GROMACS .gro file of C-alpha atoms in nm:
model
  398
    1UNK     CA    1   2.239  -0.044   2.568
    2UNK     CA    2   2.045   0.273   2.440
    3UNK     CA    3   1.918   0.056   2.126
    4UNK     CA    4   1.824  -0.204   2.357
    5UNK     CA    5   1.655   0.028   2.593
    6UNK     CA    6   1.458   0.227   2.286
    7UNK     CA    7   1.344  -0.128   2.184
    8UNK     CA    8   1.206  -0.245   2.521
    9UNK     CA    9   1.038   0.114   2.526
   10UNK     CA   10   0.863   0.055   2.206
   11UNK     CA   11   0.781  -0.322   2.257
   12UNK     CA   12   0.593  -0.187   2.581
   13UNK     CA   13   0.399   0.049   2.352
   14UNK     CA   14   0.299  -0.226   2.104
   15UNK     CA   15   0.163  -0.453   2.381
   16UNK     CA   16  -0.081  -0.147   2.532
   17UNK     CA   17  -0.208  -0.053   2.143
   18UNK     CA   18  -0.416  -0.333   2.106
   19UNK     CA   19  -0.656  -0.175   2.391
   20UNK     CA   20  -0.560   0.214   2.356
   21UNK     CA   21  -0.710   0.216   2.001
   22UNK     CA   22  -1.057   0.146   2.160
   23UNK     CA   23  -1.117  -0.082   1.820
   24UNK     CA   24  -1.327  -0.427   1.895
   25UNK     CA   25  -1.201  -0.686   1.662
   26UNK     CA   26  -1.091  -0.421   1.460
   27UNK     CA   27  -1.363  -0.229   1.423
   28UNK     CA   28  -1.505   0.074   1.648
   29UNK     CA   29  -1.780  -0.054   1.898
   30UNK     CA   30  -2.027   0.201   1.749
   31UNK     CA   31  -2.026   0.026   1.386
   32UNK     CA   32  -2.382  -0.051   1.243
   33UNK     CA   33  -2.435  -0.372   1.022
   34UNK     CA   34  -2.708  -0.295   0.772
   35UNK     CA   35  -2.989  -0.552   0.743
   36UNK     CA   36  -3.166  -0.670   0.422
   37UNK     CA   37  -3.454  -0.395   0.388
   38UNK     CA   38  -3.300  -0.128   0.589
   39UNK     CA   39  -3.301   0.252   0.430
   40UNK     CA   40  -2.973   0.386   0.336
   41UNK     CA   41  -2.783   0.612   0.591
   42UNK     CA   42  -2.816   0.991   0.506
   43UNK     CA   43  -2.459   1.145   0.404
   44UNK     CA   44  -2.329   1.476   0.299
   45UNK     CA   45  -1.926   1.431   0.194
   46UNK     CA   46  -1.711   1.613  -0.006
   47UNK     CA   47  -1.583   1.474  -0.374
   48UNK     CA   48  -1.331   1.562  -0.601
   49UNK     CA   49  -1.541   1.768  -0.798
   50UNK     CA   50  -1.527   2.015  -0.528
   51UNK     CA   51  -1.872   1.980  -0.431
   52UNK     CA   52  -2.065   1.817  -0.120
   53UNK     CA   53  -2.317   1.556  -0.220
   54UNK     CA   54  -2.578   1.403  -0.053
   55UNK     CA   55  -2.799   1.096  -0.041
   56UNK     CA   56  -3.041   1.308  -0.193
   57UNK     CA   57  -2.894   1.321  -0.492
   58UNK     CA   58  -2.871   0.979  -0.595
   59UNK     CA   59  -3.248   0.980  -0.583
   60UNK     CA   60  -3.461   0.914  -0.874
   61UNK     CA   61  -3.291   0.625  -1.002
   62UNK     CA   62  -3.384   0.244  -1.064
   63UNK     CA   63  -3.111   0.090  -0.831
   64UNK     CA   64  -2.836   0.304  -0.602
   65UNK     CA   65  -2.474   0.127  -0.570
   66UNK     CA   66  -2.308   0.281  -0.277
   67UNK     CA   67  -1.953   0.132  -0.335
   68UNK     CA   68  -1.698   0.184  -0.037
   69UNK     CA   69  -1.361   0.201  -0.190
   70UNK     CA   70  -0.966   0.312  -0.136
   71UNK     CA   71  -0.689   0.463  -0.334
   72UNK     CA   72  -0.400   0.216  -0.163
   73UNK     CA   73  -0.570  -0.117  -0.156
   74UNK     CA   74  -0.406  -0.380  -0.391
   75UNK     CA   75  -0.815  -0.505  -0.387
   76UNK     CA   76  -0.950  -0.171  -0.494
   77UNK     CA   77  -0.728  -0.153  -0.757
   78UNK     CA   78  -0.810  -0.515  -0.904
   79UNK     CA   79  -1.185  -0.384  -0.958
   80UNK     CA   80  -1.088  -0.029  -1.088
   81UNK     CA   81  -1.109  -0.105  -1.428
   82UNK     CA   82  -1.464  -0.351  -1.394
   83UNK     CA   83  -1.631  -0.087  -1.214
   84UNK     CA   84  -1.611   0.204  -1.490
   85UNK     CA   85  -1.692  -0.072  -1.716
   86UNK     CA   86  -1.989  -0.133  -1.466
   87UNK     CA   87  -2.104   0.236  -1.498
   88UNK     CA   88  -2.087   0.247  -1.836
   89UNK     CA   89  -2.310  -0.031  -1.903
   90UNK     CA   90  -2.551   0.053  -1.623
   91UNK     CA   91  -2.579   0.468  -1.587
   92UNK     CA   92  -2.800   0.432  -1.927
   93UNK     CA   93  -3.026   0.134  -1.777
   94UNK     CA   94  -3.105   0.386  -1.447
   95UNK     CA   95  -2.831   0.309  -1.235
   96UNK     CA   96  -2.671   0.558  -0.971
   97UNK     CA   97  -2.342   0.492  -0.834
   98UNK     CA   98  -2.149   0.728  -0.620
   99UNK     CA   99  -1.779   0.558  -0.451
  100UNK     CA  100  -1.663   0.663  -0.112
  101UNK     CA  101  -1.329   0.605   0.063
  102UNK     CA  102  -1.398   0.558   0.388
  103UNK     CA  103  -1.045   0.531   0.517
  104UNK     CA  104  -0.835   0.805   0.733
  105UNK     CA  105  -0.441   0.835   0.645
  106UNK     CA  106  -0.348   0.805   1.020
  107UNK     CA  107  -0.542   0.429   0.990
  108UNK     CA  108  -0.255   0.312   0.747
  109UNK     CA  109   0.030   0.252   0.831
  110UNK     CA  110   0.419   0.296   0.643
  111UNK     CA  111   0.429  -0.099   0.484
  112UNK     CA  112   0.051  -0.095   0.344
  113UNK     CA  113   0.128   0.141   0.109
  114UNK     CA  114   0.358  -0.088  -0.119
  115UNK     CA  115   0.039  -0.160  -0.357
  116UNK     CA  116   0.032   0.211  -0.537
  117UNK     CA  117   0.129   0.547  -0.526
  118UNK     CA  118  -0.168   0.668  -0.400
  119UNK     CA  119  -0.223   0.711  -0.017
  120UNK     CA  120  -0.600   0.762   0.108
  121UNK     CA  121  -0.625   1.145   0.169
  122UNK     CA  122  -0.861   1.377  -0.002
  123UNK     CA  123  -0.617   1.530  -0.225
  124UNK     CA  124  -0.488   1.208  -0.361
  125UNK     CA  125  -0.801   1.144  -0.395
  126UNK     CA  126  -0.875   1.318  -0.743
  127UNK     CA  127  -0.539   1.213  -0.948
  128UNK     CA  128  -0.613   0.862  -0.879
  129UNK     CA  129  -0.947   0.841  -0.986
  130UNK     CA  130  -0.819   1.022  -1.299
  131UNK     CA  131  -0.557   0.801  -1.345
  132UNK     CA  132  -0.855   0.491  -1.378
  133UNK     CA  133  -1.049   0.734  -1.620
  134UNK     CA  134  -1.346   0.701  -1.351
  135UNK     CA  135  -1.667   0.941  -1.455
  136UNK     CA  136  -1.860   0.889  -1.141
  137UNK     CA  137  -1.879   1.092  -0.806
  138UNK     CA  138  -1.600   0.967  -0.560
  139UNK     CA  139  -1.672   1.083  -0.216
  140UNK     CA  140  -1.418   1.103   0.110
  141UNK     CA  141  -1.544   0.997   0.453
  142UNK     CA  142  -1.225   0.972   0.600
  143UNK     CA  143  -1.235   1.324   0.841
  144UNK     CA  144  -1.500   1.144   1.065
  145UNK     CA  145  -1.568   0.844   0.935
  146UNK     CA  146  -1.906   0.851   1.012
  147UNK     CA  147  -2.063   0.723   0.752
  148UNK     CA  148  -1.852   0.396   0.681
  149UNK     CA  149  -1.971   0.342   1.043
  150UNK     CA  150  -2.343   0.397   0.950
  151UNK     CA  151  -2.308   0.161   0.660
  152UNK     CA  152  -2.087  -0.120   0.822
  153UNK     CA  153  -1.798  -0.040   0.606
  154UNK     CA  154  -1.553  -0.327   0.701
  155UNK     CA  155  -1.325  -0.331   0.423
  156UNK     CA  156  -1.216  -0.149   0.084
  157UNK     CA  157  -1.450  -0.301  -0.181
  158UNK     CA  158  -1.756  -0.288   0.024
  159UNK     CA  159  -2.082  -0.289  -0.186
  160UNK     CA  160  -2.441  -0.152  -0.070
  161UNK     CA  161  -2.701  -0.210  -0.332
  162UNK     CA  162  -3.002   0.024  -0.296
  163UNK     CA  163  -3.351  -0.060  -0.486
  164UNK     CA  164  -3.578   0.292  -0.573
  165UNK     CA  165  -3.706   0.357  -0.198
  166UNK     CA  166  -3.344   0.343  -0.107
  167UNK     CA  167  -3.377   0.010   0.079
  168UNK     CA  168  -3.102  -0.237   0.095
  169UNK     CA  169  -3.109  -0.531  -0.127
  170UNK     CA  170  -2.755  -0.639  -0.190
  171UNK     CA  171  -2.379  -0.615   0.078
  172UNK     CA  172  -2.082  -0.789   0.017
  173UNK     CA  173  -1.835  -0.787  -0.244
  174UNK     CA  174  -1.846  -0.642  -0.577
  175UNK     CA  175  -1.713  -1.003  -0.752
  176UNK     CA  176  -1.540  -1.294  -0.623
  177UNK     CA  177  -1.184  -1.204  -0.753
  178UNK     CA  178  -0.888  -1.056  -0.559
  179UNK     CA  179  -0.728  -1.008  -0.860
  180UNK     CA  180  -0.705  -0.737  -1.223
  181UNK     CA  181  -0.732  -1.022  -1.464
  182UNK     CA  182  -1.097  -1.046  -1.553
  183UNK     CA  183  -1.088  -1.409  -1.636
  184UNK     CA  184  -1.023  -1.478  -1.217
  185UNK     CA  185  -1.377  -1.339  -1.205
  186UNK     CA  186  -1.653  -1.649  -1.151
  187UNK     CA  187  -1.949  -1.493  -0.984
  188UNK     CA  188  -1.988  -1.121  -1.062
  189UNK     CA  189  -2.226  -1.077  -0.755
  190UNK     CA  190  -2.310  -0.703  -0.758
  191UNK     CA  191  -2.417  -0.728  -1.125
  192UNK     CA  192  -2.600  -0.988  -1.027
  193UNK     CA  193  -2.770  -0.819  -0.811
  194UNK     CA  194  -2.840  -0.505  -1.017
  195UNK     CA  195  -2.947  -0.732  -1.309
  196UNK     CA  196  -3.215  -0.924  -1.092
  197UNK     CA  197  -3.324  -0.595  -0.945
  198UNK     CA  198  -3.348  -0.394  -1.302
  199UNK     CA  199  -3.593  -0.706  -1.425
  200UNK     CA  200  -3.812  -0.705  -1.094
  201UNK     CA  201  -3.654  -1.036  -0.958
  202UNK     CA  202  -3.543  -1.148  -0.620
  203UNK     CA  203  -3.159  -1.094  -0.592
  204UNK     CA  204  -3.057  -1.436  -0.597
  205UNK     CA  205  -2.761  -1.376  -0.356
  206UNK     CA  206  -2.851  -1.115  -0.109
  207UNK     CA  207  -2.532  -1.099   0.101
  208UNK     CA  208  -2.169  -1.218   0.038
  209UNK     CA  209  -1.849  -1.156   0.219
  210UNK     CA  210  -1.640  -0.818   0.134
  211UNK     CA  211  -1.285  -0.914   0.036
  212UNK     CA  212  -1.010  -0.650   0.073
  213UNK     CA  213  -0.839  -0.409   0.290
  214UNK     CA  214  -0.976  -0.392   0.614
  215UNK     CA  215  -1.104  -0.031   0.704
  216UNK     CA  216  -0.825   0.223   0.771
  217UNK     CA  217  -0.985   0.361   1.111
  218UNK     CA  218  -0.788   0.664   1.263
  219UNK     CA  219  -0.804   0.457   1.597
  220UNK     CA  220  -0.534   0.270   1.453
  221UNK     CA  221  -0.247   0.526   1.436
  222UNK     CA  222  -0.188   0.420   1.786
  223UNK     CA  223  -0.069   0.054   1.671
  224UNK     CA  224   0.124   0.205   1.312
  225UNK     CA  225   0.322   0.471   1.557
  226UNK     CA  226   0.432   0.178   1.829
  227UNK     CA  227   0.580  -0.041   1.474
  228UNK     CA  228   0.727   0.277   1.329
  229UNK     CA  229   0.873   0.314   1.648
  230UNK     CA  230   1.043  -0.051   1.656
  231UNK     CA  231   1.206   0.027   1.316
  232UNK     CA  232   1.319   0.335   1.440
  233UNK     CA  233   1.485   0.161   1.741
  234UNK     CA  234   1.614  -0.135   1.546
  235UNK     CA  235   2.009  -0.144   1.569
  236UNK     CA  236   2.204  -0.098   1.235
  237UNK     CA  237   2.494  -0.341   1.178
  238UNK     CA  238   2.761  -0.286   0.887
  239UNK     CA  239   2.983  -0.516   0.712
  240UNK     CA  240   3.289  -0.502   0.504
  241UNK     CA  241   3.209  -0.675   0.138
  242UNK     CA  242   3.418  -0.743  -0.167
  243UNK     CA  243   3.353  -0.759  -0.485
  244UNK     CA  244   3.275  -1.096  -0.568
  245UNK     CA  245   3.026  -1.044  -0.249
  246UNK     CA  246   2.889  -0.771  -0.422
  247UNK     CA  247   2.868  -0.963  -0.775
  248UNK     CA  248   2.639  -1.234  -0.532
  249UNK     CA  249   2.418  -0.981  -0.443
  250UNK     CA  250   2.359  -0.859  -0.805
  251UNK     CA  251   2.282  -1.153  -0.892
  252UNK     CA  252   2.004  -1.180  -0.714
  253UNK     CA  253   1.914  -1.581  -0.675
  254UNK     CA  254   1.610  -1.477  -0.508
  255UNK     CA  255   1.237  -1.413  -0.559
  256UNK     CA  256   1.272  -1.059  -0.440
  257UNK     CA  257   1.358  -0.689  -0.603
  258UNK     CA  258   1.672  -0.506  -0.475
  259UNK     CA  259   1.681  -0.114  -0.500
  260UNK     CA  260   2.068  -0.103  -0.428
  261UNK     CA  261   2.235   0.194  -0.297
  262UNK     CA  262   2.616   0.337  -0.334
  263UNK     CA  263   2.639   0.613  -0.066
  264UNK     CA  264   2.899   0.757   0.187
  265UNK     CA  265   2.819   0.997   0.491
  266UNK     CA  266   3.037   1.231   0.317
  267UNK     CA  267   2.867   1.271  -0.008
  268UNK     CA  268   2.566   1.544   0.094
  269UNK     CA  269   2.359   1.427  -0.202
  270UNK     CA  270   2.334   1.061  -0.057
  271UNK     CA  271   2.239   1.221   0.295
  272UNK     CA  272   1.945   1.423   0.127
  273UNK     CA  273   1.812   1.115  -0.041
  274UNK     CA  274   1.860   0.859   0.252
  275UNK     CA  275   1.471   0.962   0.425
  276UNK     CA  276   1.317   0.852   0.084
  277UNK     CA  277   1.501   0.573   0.080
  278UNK     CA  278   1.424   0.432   0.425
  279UNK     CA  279   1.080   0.557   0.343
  280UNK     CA  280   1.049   0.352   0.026
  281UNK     CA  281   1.220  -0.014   0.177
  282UNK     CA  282   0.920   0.050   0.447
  283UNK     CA  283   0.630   0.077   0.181
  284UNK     CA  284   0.712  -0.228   0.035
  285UNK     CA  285   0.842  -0.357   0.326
  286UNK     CA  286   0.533  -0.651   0.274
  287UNK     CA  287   0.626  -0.745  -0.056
  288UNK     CA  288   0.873  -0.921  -0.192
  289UNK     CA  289   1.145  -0.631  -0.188
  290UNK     CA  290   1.466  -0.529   0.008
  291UNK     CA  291   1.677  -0.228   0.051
  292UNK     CA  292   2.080  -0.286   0.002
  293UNK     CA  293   2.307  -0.005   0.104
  294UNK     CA  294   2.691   0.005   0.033
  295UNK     CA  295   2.876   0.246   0.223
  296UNK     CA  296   3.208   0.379   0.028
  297UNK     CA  297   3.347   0.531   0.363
  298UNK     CA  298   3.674   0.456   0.482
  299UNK     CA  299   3.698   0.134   0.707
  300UNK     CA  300   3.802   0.352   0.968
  301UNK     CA  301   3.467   0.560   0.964
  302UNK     CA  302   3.221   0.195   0.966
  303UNK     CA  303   3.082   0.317   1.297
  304UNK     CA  304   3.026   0.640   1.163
  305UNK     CA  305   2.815   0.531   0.861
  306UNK     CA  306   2.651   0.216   1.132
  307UNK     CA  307   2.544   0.554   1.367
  308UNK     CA  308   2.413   0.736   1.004
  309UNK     CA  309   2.151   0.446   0.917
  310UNK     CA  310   2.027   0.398   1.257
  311UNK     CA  311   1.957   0.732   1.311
  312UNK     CA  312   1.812   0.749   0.937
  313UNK     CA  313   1.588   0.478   1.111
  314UNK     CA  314   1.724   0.216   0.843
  315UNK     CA  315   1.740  -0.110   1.065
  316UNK     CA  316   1.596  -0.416   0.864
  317UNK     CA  317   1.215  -0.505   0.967
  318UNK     CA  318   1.173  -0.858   1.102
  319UNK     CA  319   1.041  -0.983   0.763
  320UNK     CA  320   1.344  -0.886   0.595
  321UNK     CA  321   1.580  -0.992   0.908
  322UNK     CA  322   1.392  -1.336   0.823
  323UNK     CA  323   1.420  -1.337   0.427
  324UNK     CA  324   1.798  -1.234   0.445
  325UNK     CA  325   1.866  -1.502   0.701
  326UNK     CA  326   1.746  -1.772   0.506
  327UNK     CA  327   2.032  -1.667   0.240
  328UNK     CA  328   2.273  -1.676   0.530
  329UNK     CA  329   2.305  -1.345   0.521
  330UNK     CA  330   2.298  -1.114   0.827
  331UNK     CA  331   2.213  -0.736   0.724
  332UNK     CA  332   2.141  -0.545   0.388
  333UNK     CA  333   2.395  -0.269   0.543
  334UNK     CA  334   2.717  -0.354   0.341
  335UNK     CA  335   3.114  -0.128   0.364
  336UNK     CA  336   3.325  -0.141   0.005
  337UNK     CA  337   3.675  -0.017   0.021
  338UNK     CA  338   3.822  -0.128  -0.295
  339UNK     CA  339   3.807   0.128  -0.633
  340UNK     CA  340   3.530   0.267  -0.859
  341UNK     CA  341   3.639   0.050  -1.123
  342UNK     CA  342   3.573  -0.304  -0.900
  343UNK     CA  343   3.270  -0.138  -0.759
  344UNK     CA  344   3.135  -0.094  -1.122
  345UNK     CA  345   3.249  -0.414  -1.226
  346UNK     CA  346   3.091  -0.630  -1.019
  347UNK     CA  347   2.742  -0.430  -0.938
  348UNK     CA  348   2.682  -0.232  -1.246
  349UNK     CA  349   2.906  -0.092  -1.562
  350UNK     CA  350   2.678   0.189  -1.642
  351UNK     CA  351   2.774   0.329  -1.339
  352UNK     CA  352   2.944   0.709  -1.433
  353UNK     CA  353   3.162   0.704  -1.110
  354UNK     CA  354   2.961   0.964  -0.863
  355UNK     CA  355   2.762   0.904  -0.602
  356UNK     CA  356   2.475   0.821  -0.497
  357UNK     CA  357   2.407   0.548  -0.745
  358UNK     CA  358   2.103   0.346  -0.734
  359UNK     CA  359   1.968   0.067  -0.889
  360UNK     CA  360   1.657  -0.139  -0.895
  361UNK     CA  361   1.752  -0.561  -0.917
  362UNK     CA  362   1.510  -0.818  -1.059
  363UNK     CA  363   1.479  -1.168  -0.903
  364UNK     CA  364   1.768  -1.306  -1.142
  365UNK     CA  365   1.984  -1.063  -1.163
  366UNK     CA  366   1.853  -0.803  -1.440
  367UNK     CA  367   1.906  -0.424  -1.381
  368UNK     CA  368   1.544  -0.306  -1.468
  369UNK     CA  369   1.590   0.080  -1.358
  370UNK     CA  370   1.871   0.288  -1.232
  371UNK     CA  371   1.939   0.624  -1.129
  372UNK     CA  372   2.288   0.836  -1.089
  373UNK     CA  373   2.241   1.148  -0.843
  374UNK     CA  374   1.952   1.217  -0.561
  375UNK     CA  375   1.672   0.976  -0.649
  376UNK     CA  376   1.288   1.167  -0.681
  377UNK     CA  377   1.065   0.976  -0.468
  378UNK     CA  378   0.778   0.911  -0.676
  379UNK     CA  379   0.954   0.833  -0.984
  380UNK     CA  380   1.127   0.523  -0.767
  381UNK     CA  381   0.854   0.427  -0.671
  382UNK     CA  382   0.650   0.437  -0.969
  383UNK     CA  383   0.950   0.226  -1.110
  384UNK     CA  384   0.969  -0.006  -0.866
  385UNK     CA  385   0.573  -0.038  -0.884
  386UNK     CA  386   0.586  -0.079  -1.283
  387UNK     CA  387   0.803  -0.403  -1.244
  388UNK     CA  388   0.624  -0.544  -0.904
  389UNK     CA  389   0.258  -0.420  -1.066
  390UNK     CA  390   0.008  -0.286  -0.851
  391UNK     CA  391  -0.216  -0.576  -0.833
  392UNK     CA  392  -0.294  -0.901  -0.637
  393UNK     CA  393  -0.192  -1.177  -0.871
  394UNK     CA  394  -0.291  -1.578  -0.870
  395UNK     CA  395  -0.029  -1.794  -0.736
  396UNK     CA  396   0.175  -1.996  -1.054
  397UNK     CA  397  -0.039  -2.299  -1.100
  398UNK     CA  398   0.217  -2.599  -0.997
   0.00000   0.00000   0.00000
């Protein structure tokens, strides 16, 4: 009854988000749309260099590229790559470019982050435009957010292309690929644009649609807290599985990663880790990627461990409810009673004996990465992310 009541509580909260974030089509009502020929909006932002910049000093060039960026976007990160390739070419032919991230932490919520390590605040900021090698200013806008409202920022790429009186010649997109591989690219549109402007032509495509990551708003905390909520109310159930269930699992006949984790409540290393590890199934909790905990309590202590994960907040999400179901399945929450030696048999014989034990499952079957003791956060993730990549990729051609 309590779960039940905690989940009509937050279902209540969800319905009244929607008009408590004051957003309009997700967007706030104030939000300009820059027209062809219209000067560009004044700004002074702080960048990872330390330093507020202004408008002002992106003066004096041929063309200005105003390029409205993130650090989490899967889209961002498909251009990051192009666009120091873009400044290298073009910063010699006159070009200014500054980037901005326009986005506000509270605007993301848990599950968009499964792209990257990076979140949008200012100080992760500056390590991930050093991981891309990038040489060019990169602004953040996220405190106020004024100024992705005085440009029309809708998503993360968002290109403004400024000729030498700073008027607007070129929105949209920066090319027409979602995707890292440069060979998806057909119609490098910002380019384009520079190009035409740099030889005194018409742009031949003035304005195209911005692809990406909608804007992270603040306004929409209200929405991410009611669906964090939801998980946190989402009932925990725990059952009893053998070894040859556990050999199924390992196999993995799936398209999906499985970080799987031994643990008991009485082990105090697997109770420090658990918060990271709820925290990581919900970053990726929109890709193709699951948690799967087995308990090594007694039998006799299954409601014990079932009370544990739902107050760790470690229900399944509806996605993976759905996924798991469709391998008629009923929870990733799993009680083993039989001895070290089965346990290690059937899930993994690297496994030393302690606990916690983790390990990260390919589609198939393959262990990829494991980990005996207290996992670090990062370096999970950073595993997971080196096997699932960090990129948008093309559907396999059928």
């Amino acid at each position: 009854m309590r779960h039940l009541l905690a989940l009509f509580l937050v279902l209540g909260v969800s319905l009244c988000a929607g008009a408590a974030d004051g957003l309009v089509n997700g967007n706030p009502p104030d939000i300009r749309a820059l027209k062809i020929g219209d000067a560009a909006p004044e700004f002074d932002l702080p960048g990872i260099d330390g330093k507020n910049h202004k408008l002002a000093d992106y003066t004096g060039g041929k063309v200005l590229v105003v390029l409205f960026t993130s650090n989490h976007c899967p889209t961002s990160h498909s251009i990051e790559k192009r666009l120091q390739r873009f400044w290298d070419e073009y910063q010699p032919k006159g070009v200014k470019l500054v980037a901005i991230n326009p986005n506000h932490p509270d605007g993301l919520s848990k599950d968009e982050l499964g792209y990257g390590e990076f979140g949008d605040s200012f100080e992760e900021m500056k390590p991930y435009a050093e991981k891309n090698k990038w040489t060019f200013d990169y602004l953040y806008d996220g405190d106020q957010q004024l100024i992705a409202r005085a440009y029309g920022c809708l998503a993360t790429p968002h290109v403004f292309i400024f000729d030498q009186e700073l008027k607007l010649r070129y929105a949209g997109r920066f090319d027409d690929s979602r995707f890292y591989d440069d060979s998806t690219v057909k119609s490098k549109d910002a380019q384009n644009a520079v190009d035409a402007m740099l030889a005194g032509k018409p742009v031949p495509v003035e304005l195209t649609k911005p692809h990406g990551c909608s804007t992270k708003w603040r306004e929409k905390k209200v929405g991410h807290d009611a669906k964090h909520e939801t998980w946190a109310a989402t009932p925990v159930k725990i059952e009893t599985i053998d070894a040859p269930g556990i050999i199924k699992l390992r196999a993995n006949a799936t398209n999906k990663y499985r970080l799987i984790n031994v643990w008991a409540t009485w082990c105090a290393p697997c109770v420090k880790e658990f918060p990271d590890l709820v925290g990581i199934s919900r970053q990726f909790d929109m890709r193709d990627f699951e948690l799967v905990t087995i308990s090594l309590d007694a039998a006799e202590d299954l409601a014990k461990a079932e009370a544990f994960l739902f107050k760790q907040a470690a229900g399944m999400s509806k996605k993976v409810a759905g996924t798991i179901a469709k391998e008629g399945r009923t929870t990733n929450s799993y009680l083993f009673t039989g001895s070290t030696d089965d346990l290690a048999a059937a899930l993994d014989k690297d496994m030393p004996g302690p606990i916690p034990h983790t390990i990260l499952v390919a589609p198939g079957g393959e262990i990829v990465w494991r980990h005996n003791g207290v996992i670090e956060r990062a370096e999970t993730v950073n595993a997971i992310l080196d096997r699932m990549n960090r990129f948008y990729s093309p559907a396999p051609a059928k």
